[in-house]
Amino acid sequence: MGVVTYESENAVAVAPSKLFKAYVLDGVNFFPTVIPAIKRIEILEGDGGAGTIKKITFAGADNQATYVKHEIELVDRDTLSYNYSIIEGDVLRGALEKINSKNKIVASADGGSIWKTTTTYHIKGDIVIPEDKLNEAKEKATAMFKVVEAYLLANPDAY
């Protein structure tokens, strides 16, 4: 099994605590409302903390993932950290055992946030993930942060 890791940062013009509340603590309700590609999020097991398993069902378009299951490993309100693994779903496409995501929100100098992520792909066998596929995943994450940011800025009383 191979491993590919990359780090990314996304600047968001929203205070860290507000971003954490919306994205992490209320993600089950927040994301289906804000991200059109997410049809629903269900908690299959657990209470939202470590050990919780969530199923995210996507609206589904051709050649797109229809669902993923996340296992939450860490929710730390003090350090604004959130770690999870994608453990099942067609996003793994038979090439990956799982995808780990370690996330931390820090304050930026302008009063907003920087969302720092370390993503680790656990690859089956000798499969090689093309660089363009990794870049595509980063671009989708950045686009999602922009939608989240726009919603929270347009709805200042939310969260």
Short mmCIF file of C-alpha atoms in Angstrom, two decimals:
data_model
loop_
_atom_site.label_atom_id
_atom_site.label_comp_id
_atom_site.label_asym_id
_atom_site.label_seq_id
_atom_site.Cartn_x
_atom_site.Cartn_y
_atom_site.Cartn_z
CA MET A 1 0.00 0.00 0.00
CA GLY A 2 1.31 3.43 -0.96
CA VAL A 3 0.65 6.75 0.69
CA VAL A 4 0.36 10.20 -0.87
CA THR A 5 0.08 13.25 1.39
CA TYR A 6 -0.50 16.88 0.56
CA GLU A 7 -1.11 19.99 2.60
CA SER A 8 -3.33 22.91 1.72
CA GLU A 9 -4.56 26.15 3.21
CA ASN A 10 -7.73 28.04 2.44
CA ALA A 11 -8.29 31.61 3.59
CA VAL A 12 -11.88 32.29 4.64
CA ALA A 13 -13.15 35.76 5.57
CA VAL A 14 -15.13 34.37 8.52
CA ALA A 15 -14.10 34.20 12.19
CA PRO A 16 -12.64 30.81 13.22
CA SER A 17 -15.31 29.98 15.83
CA LYS A 18 -18.15 30.72 13.39
CA LEU A 19 -16.55 28.63 10.66
CA PHE A 20 -16.00 25.72 13.07
CA LYS A 21 -19.60 25.85 14.32
CA ALA A 22 -21.07 25.82 10.82
CA TYR A 23 -18.65 23.44 9.12
CA VAL A 24 -17.94 20.96 11.91
CA LEU A 25 -20.47 21.19 14.72
CA ASP A 26 -23.57 21.66 12.53
CA GLY A 27 -22.27 20.23 9.26
CA VAL A 28 -25.11 17.69 9.11
CA ASN A 29 -27.60 20.55 8.69
CA PHE A 30 -25.33 23.21 7.19
CA PHE A 31 -23.92 21.46 4.12
CA PRO A 32 -27.15 20.18 2.52
CA THR A 33 -28.47 23.75 2.81
CA VAL A 34 -25.40 25.48 1.37
CA ILE A 35 -23.72 23.04 -1.04
CA PRO A 36 -26.07 22.00 -3.88
CA ALA A 37 -24.03 18.85 -4.60
CA ILE A 38 -24.79 17.48 -1.10
CA LYS A 39 -28.24 15.96 -0.93
CA ARG A 40 -28.15 14.88 2.73
CA ILE A 41 -25.89 13.92 5.61
CA GLU A 42 -26.92 11.22 8.06
CA ILE A 43 -25.30 10.16 11.31
CA LEU A 44 -25.26 6.38 11.13
CA GLU A 45 -23.49 5.83 14.43
CA GLY A 46 -22.33 8.03 17.29
CA ASP A 47 -23.09 11.48 18.66
CA GLY A 48 -21.05 13.72 16.34
CA GLY A 49 -17.77 13.28 18.21
CA ALA A 50 -14.90 10.84 17.75
CA GLY A 51 -16.11 7.47 16.50
CA THR A 52 -19.14 8.91 14.71
CA ILE A 53 -19.85 7.58 11.25
CA LYS A 54 -21.62 9.88 8.79
CA LYS A 55 -22.98 9.08 5.36
CA ILE A 56 -22.93 11.94 2.88
CA THR A 57 -25.19 11.44 -0.12
CA PHE A 58 -24.47 13.60 -3.15
CA ALA A 59 -27.03 14.92 -5.61
CA GLY A 60 -25.28 12.80 -8.23
CA ALA A 61 -24.16 13.75 -11.67
CA ASP A 62 -22.56 11.60 -14.34
CA ASN A 63 -19.13 10.32 -13.31
CA GLN A 64 -19.50 11.85 -9.85
CA ALA A 65 -19.47 10.18 -6.46
CA THR A 66 -22.90 9.28 -5.10
CA TYR A 67 -21.93 8.85 -1.44
CA VAL A 68 -19.11 8.63 1.08
CA LYS A 69 -18.89 7.48 4.66
CA HIS A 70 -16.76 9.50 7.08
CA GLU A 71 -15.45 8.24 10.39
CA ILE A 72 -14.74 11.13 12.72
CA GLU A 73 -11.50 10.76 14.64
CA LEU A 74 -11.28 14.11 16.44
CA VAL A 75 -13.48 17.11 17.18
CA ASP A 76 -11.60 19.56 19.39
CA ARG A 77 -13.52 22.75 20.15
CA ASP A 78 -10.55 24.29 22.02
CA THR A 79 -8.04 23.98 19.18
CA LEU A 80 -10.65 24.11 16.38
CA SER A 81 -9.35 20.82 15.01
CA TYR A 82 -11.34 18.23 13.09
CA ASN A 83 -9.97 14.94 11.78
CA TYR A 84 -11.82 12.27 9.84
CA SER A 85 -11.30 9.45 7.38
CA ILE A 86 -13.32 8.63 4.31
CA ILE A 87 -13.75 4.90 4.83
CA GLU A 88 -16.27 3.96 2.17
CA GLY A 89 -17.83 5.31 -0.99
CA ASP A 90 -17.40 5.49 -4.69
CA VAL A 91 -14.98 8.41 -4.30
CA LEU A 92 -12.42 5.76 -3.33
CA ARG A 93 -12.96 4.25 -6.80
CA GLY A 94 -11.39 0.91 -5.86
CA ALA A 95 -7.95 2.53 -5.83
CA LEU A 96 -7.91 3.74 -2.23
CA GLU A 97 -8.23 2.03 1.14
CA LYS A 98 -9.20 5.34 2.75
CA ILE A 99 -8.50 9.07 2.79
CA ASN A 100 -7.47 10.77 6.05
CA SER A 101 -8.07 14.46 6.55
CA LYS A 102 -6.55 16.41 9.45
CA ASN A 103 -7.94 19.92 9.74
CA LYS A 104 -7.25 22.93 11.92
CA ILE A 105 -8.69 26.42 11.78
CA VAL A 106 -6.46 29.30 12.85
CA ALA A 107 -7.17 33.01 12.99
CA SER A 108 -5.81 35.14 10.19
CA ALA A 109 -4.47 38.66 10.71
CA ASP A 110 -7.54 40.20 9.03
CA GLY A 111 -10.04 38.65 11.46
CA GLY A 112 -10.89 35.74 9.22
CA SER A 113 -9.64 32.18 9.24
CA ILE A 114 -7.12 29.93 7.61
CA TRP A 115 -8.30 26.35 7.24
CA LYS A 116 -5.22 24.12 7.24
CA THR A 117 -5.59 20.58 5.93
CA THR A 118 -3.29 17.60 5.64
CA THR A 119 -4.81 14.95 3.40
CA THR A 120 -3.37 11.45 3.17
CA TYR A 121 -4.44 9.00 0.49
CA HIS A 122 -3.89 5.34 1.42
CA ILE A 123 -3.49 3.69 -1.97
CA LYS A 124 -4.16 0.03 -2.76
CA GLY A 125 -1.26 -1.91 -4.26
CA ASP A 126 0.82 -0.21 -6.94
CA ILE A 127 -1.88 2.15 -8.18
CA VAL A 128 -0.63 5.64 -9.03
CA ILE A 129 -2.87 8.65 -8.55
CA PRO A 130 -2.23 11.19 -11.32
CA GLU A 131 -1.21 14.66 -10.19
CA ASP A 132 -4.14 16.19 -12.07
CA LYS A 133 -6.58 14.16 -9.94
CA LEU A 134 -4.96 15.47 -6.75
CA ASN A 135 -5.13 19.01 -8.10
CA GLU A 136 -8.79 18.49 -9.02
CA ALA A 137 -9.55 17.45 -5.41
CA LYS A 138 -7.78 20.57 -4.10
CA GLU A 139 -9.73 22.79 -6.50
CA LYS A 140 -13.05 21.26 -5.40
CA ALA A 141 -12.15 21.87 -1.75
CA THR A 142 -11.23 25.49 -2.47
CA ALA A 143 -14.50 26.02 -4.37
CA MET A 144 -16.44 24.56 -1.45
CA PHE A 145 -14.74 26.94 1.00
CA LYS A 146 -15.72 29.88 -1.22
CA VAL A 147 -19.37 28.79 -1.17
CA VAL A 148 -19.27 28.36 2.61
CA GLU A 149 -17.63 31.76 2.99
CA ALA A 150 -20.20 33.47 0.74
CA TYR A 151 -23.09 31.94 2.68
CA LEU A 152 -21.72 32.90 6.09
CA LEU A 153 -20.92 36.44 4.95
CA ALA A 154 -24.40 36.84 3.44
CA ASN A 155 -25.97 35.48 6.65
CA PRO A 156 -24.09 37.25 9.45
CA ASP A 157 -26.53 36.07 12.15
CA ALA A 158 -26.05 32.41 11.28
CA TYR A 159 -23.84 30.63 13.79
#
